[in-house]
Every structure is written in C-alpha cells, then in structure tokens.
Amino acid sequence: MATSSGGKAKYIIGALIGSFGISYIFDKLISDDKIFGGTTPGTVSNKEWWAATDEKFQAWPRTAGPPVVMNPISRQNFIVKSRPE
C-alpha cells in the first residue's frame, strides 16, 4: 500500500515546527525566566565590563604571524598583504 509523499511531508514539517516551538519555550523558561533559579552573571549583563574587556583584548599586540583570511571552501589560508599606494 503506497502513500503519497505529500502526505508524509505534512507530518514531517509539522513535527519540525512543533519541535522548534517546544525548544523555544524550554529555552525561554530555563535561560530567560530562570525557573531553576540563579542570576545572569555580571560579566554578561554589565556593558561597562564588556567594553573594558573588549578594549583590553584589542590593545594586546599581535604575536602571531601576519593576518590571514580563511577560505572555508578550499580550506586554504592566504596572507593578507597591504596594497602599495
């Protein structure tokens, strides 16, 4: 007994939408509403701390080689050379 693929597709799509909906609800309850208790760390909620940390990381000198551009398609690294002006 053969069934059409259109009949199967509606169940698959419905299941995917339902699973994303359930995942969103649980994520919101656990992470945002903190149903198990806890608080958001100050390192996440404090914008001044984030700005100071970012400034510190940007101030560190580069100790590696020259900057490279990653090409994820060919998995090759290319050294970035500045153009002479």
Coordinates of N, CA, C and O in Angstrom, one line a residue:
M1 N 0.8 -1.2 0.0 CA 0.0 0.0 0.0 C 0.9 1.2 0.0 O 1.6 1.5 0.9
A2 N 0.9 2.0 -1.1 CA 1.7 3.2 -1.2 C 1.0 4.4 -0.8 O -0.2 4.6 -1.1
T3 N 1.7 5.3 -0.1 CA 1.1 6.6 0.2 C 1.9 7.7 -0.5 O 3.0 7.5 -0.8
S4 N 1.2 8.8 -0.7 CA 1.9 9.9 -1.5 C 2.9 10.5 -0.6 O 2.8 10.6 0.7
S5 N 3.9 11.1 -1.2 CA 5.0 11.7 -0.4 C 4.4 13.1 0.2 O 5.0 13.6 1.1
G6 N 3.4 13.6 -0.4 CA 2.8 14.9 0.1 C 2.2 14.6 1.5 O 2.2 15.5 2.3
G7 N 1.6 13.4 1.7 CA 1.0 13.1 3.0 C 2.1 13.0 4.0 O 1.9 13.3 5.2
K8 N 3.2 12.4 3.7 CA 4.3 12.3 4.6 C 5.0 13.6 4.9 O 5.4 13.9 6.1
A9 N 5.0 14.5 3.9 CA 5.7 15.8 4.1 C 5.0 16.6 5.2 O 5.6 17.3 6.0
K10 N 3.7 16.6 5.2 CA 3.0 17.4 6.1 C 3.2 17.0 7.6 O 3.3 17.8 8.5
Y11 N 3.4 15.7 7.8 CA 3.7 15.2 9.1 C 5.2 15.6 9.5 O 5.4 16.0 10.7
I12 N 6.1 15.5 8.6 CA 7.5 15.9 8.9 C 7.6 17.4 9.1 O 8.2 17.8 10.1
I13 N 7.0 18.2 8.3 CA 7.0 19.6 8.5 C 6.3 20.0 9.8 O 6.8 20.8 10.6
G14 N 5.2 19.4 10.1 CA 4.5 19.7 11.3 C 5.3 19.3 12.5 O 5.4 20.0 13.5
A15 N 6.0 18.2 12.5 CA 6.9 17.7 13.6 C 8.0 18.7 13.8 O 8.4 19.0 14.9
L16 N 8.6 19.1 12.7 CA 9.7 20.1 12.8 C 9.3 21.4 13.4 O 10.0 21.9 14.3
I17 N 8.2 21.9 12.9 CA 7.7 23.2 13.5 C 7.4 23.0 15.0 O 7.7 23.8 15.8
G18 N 6.7 21.9 15.3 CA 6.4 21.6 16.7 C 7.6 21.5 17.6 O 7.7 22.0 18.7
S19 N 8.7 20.8 17.1 CA 9.9 20.6 17.9 C 10.6 21.9 18.1 O 11.2 22.2 19.2
F20 N 10.6 22.8 17.0 CA 11.2 24.1 17.2 C 10.5 24.9 18.2 O 11.0 25.7 19.1
G21 N 9.1 24.8 18.2 CA 8.3 25.6 19.2 C 8.6 25.1 20.6 O 8.7 25.9 21.5
I22 N 8.6 23.8 20.8 CA 8.9 23.3 22.1 C 10.3 23.7 22.6 O 10.5 24.1 23.8
S23 N 11.2 23.6 21.7 CA 12.6 24.0 22.1 C 12.7 25.5 22.5 O 13.4 25.8 23.4
Y24 N 12.0 26.3 21.7 CA 12.0 27.8 22.1 C 11.4 28.0 23.5 O 11.9 28.8 24.3
I25 N 10.3 27.3 23.7 CA 9.6 27.5 25.0 C 10.5 27.1 26.2 O 10.7 27.8 27.2
F26 N 11.1 25.9 26.0 CA 12.0 25.4 27.1 C 13.2 26.3 27.2 O 13.7 26.6 28.4
D27 N 13.8 26.8 26.1 CA 14.9 27.7 26.2 C 14.6 29.0 26.9 O 15.3 29.5 27.8
K28 N 13.4 29.5 26.6 CA 13.0 30.8 27.3 C 12.8 30.5 28.8 O 13.2 31.4 29.6
L29 N 12.1 29.4 29.1 CA 11.8 29.2 30.5 C 13.1 29.0 31.3 O 13.3 29.5 32.4
I30 N 14.1 28.2 30.8 CA 15.3 27.9 31.5 C 16.3 29.0 31.5 O 16.8 29.4 32.6
S31 N 16.5 29.6 30.3 CA 17.5 30.7 30.2 C 17.1 32.0 30.7 O 17.7 32.7 31.5
D32 N 15.9 32.5 30.2 CA 15.5 33.8 30.5 C 14.7 33.9 31.8 O 14.9 34.8 32.6
D33 N 13.7 33.0 32.0 CA 12.9 33.1 33.2 C 13.5 32.4 34.4 O 13.1 32.6 35.5
K34 N 14.6 31.7 34.2 CA 15.4 31.1 35.3 C 14.5 30.3 36.2 O 14.5 30.5 37.4
I35 N 13.8 29.3 35.7 CA 12.9 28.5 36.5 C 13.6 27.7 37.5 O 13.1 27.2 38.5
F36 N 14.9 27.4 37.3 CA 15.7 26.6 38.3 C 16.5 27.5 39.2 O 17.4 27.1 39.9
G37 N 16.3 28.8 39.1 CA 17.0 29.8 40.0 C 18.3 30.3 39.3 O 18.5 30.0 38.2
G38 N 19.0 31.1 40.0 CA 20.2 31.7 39.5 C 20.0 33.1 39.0 O 18.9 33.6 38.9
T39 N 21.1 33.7 38.6 CA 21.0 35.0 38.1 C 21.9 35.1 36.9 O 22.8 34.2 36.7
T40 N 21.8 36.2 36.1 CA 22.7 36.4 35.0 C 24.0 36.9 35.5 O 24.0 37.9 36.3
P41 N 25.1 36.4 35.1 CA 26.4 36.9 35.6 C 26.7 38.3 35.2 O 26.2 38.8 34.2
G42 N 27.4 39.0 36.1 CA 27.7 40.4 35.8 C 28.5 40.6 34.6 O 28.4 41.7 33.9
T43 N 29.3 39.6 34.2 CA 30.1 39.7 33.0 C 29.3 39.7 31.8 O 29.7 40.1 30.7
V44 N 28.1 39.2 31.9 CA 27.2 39.2 30.7 C 26.3 40.5 30.7 O 26.0 41.1 29.7
S45 N 25.8 40.9 31.9 CA 24.8 42.0 31.9 C 25.5 43.4 32.1 O 24.8 44.4 31.8
N46 N 26.7 43.4 32.5 CA 27.4 44.7 32.7 C 28.0 45.2 31.4 O 29.1 44.7 31.0
K47 N 27.5 46.2 30.8 CA 28.0 46.7 29.5 C 29.4 47.4 29.7 O 30.2 47.4 28.8
E48 N 29.6 48.0 30.8 CA 30.9 48.7 31.1 C 32.0 47.6 31.2 O 33.1 47.8 30.7
W49 N 31.7 46.5 31.8 CA 32.7 45.4 31.9 C 33.0 44.9 30.5 O 34.2 44.7 30.2
W50 N 32.0 44.7 29.7 CA 32.2 44.2 28.4 C 33.1 45.2 27.6 O 34.0 44.8 26.9
A51 N 32.8 46.5 27.7 CA 33.6 47.5 26.9 C 35.0 47.5 27.4 O 36.0 47.5 26.5
A52 N 35.3 47.4 28.7 CA 36.6 47.4 29.2 C 37.4 46.1 28.8 O 38.6 46.2 28.4
T53 N 36.7 45.0 28.8 CA 37.4 43.7 28.4 C 37.7 43.8 26.9 O 38.8 43.4 26.5
D54 N 36.8 44.3 26.1 CA 37.0 44.4 24.7 C 38.2 45.3 24.4 O 39.0 45.0 23.5
E55 N 38.2 46.4 25.1 CA 39.3 47.4 24.9 C 40.7 46.7 25.2 O 41.7 46.9 24.5
K56 N 40.7 45.9 26.3 CA 41.9 45.2 26.7 C 42.4 44.2 25.7 O 43.5 44.2 25.3
F57 N 41.4 43.5 25.1 CA 41.8 42.5 24.1 C 42.3 43.2 22.9 O 43.2 42.7 22.2
Q58 N 41.7 44.3 22.5 CA 42.1 45.0 21.3 C 43.5 45.6 21.4 O 44.2 45.8 20.4
A59 N 43.8 45.9 22.7 CA 45.1 46.6 22.9 C 46.3 45.6 22.9 O 47.5 46.0 22.8
W60 N 46.1 44.3 23.0 CA 47.1 43.3 23.0 C 47.8 43.3 21.7 O 47.2 43.3 20.7
P61 N 49.2 43.3 21.7 CA 49.9 43.2 20.4 C 49.8 41.8 19.8 O 49.6 40.8 20.5
R62 N 49.8 41.8 18.5 CA 49.8 40.6 17.8 C 51.1 39.9 17.9 O 52.1 40.5 17.6
T63 N 51.1 38.7 18.4 CA 52.4 37.9 18.5 C 52.5 36.8 17.4 O 53.5 36.1 17.3
A64 N 51.4 36.6 16.7 CA 51.4 35.6 15.7 C 52.0 36.2 14.4 O 52.6 37.2 14.4
G65 N 51.8 35.5 13.3 CA 52.3 35.9 12.0 C 51.4 37.0 11.5 O 50.5 37.6 12.2
P66 N 51.5 37.3 10.2 CA 50.7 38.3 9.6 C 49.2 37.9 9.5 O 48.9 36.7 9.6
P67 N 48.3 38.8 9.4 CA 46.9 38.4 9.4 C 46.6 37.5 8.1 O 47.2 37.7 7.1
V68 N 45.7 36.6 8.3 CA 45.3 35.7 7.2 C 43.8 35.7 7.1 O 43.0 36.1 8.0
V69 N 43.3 35.4 5.9 CA 41.9 35.3 5.6 C 41.6 33.8 5.4 O 42.3 33.2 4.6
M70 N 40.7 33.3 6.1 CA 40.3 31.9 6.0 C 39.3 31.7 4.9 O 38.4 32.5 4.7
N71 N 39.6 30.8 4.0 CA 38.7 30.4 2.9 C 38.1 29.0 3.3 O 38.7 28.0 3.1
P72 N 36.9 29.0 3.9 CA 36.4 27.7 4.3 C 36.0 26.8 3.2 O 35.9 25.6 3.4
I73 N 35.9 27.2 2.0 CA 35.5 26.3 0.9 C 36.7 25.5 0.5 O 36.7 24.3 0.4
S74 N 37.9 26.2 0.3 CA 39.0 25.4 -0.2 C 40.0 25.1 1.0 O 41.0 24.4 0.8
R75 N 39.7 25.5 2.2 CA 40.5 25.3 3.4 C 41.9 25.7 3.2 O 42.9 25.1 3.7
Q76 N 42.1 26.8 2.5 CA 43.4 27.4 2.3 C 43.5 28.7 3.0 O 42.6 29.4 3.1
N77 N 44.7 29.0 3.5 CA 44.9 30.3 4.2 C 45.7 31.2 3.2 O 46.7 30.7 2.6
F78 N 45.4 32.4 3.1 CA 46.1 33.4 2.3 C 46.6 34.5 3.2 O 45.8 35.1 3.9
I79 N 47.8 34.9 3.0 CA 48.4 36.0 3.8 C 47.9 37.3 3.1 O 47.9 37.5 1.9
V80 N 47.4 38.2 4.0 CA 46.8 39.4 3.5 C 48.0 40.5 3.4 O 48.7 40.7 4.4
K81 N 48.2 41.0 2.2 CA 49.3 42.0 2.0 C 48.6 43.3 1.7 O 47.6 43.3 0.9
S82 N 49.1 44.3 2.3 CA 48.5 45.7 2.0 C 49.0 46.1 0.6 O 50.1 45.8 0.2
R83 N 48.1 46.8 0.0 CA 48.4 47.3 -1.4 C 49.3 48.6 -1.3 O 49.0 49.5 -0.5
P84 N 50.3 48.6 -2.1 CA 51.1 49.8 -2.1 C 50.3 51.0 -2.7 O 49.6 50.9 -3.7
E85 N 50.5 52.1 -2.1 CA 49.7 53.3 -2.5 C 50.7 54.3 -3.2 O 51.8 54.4 -3.0

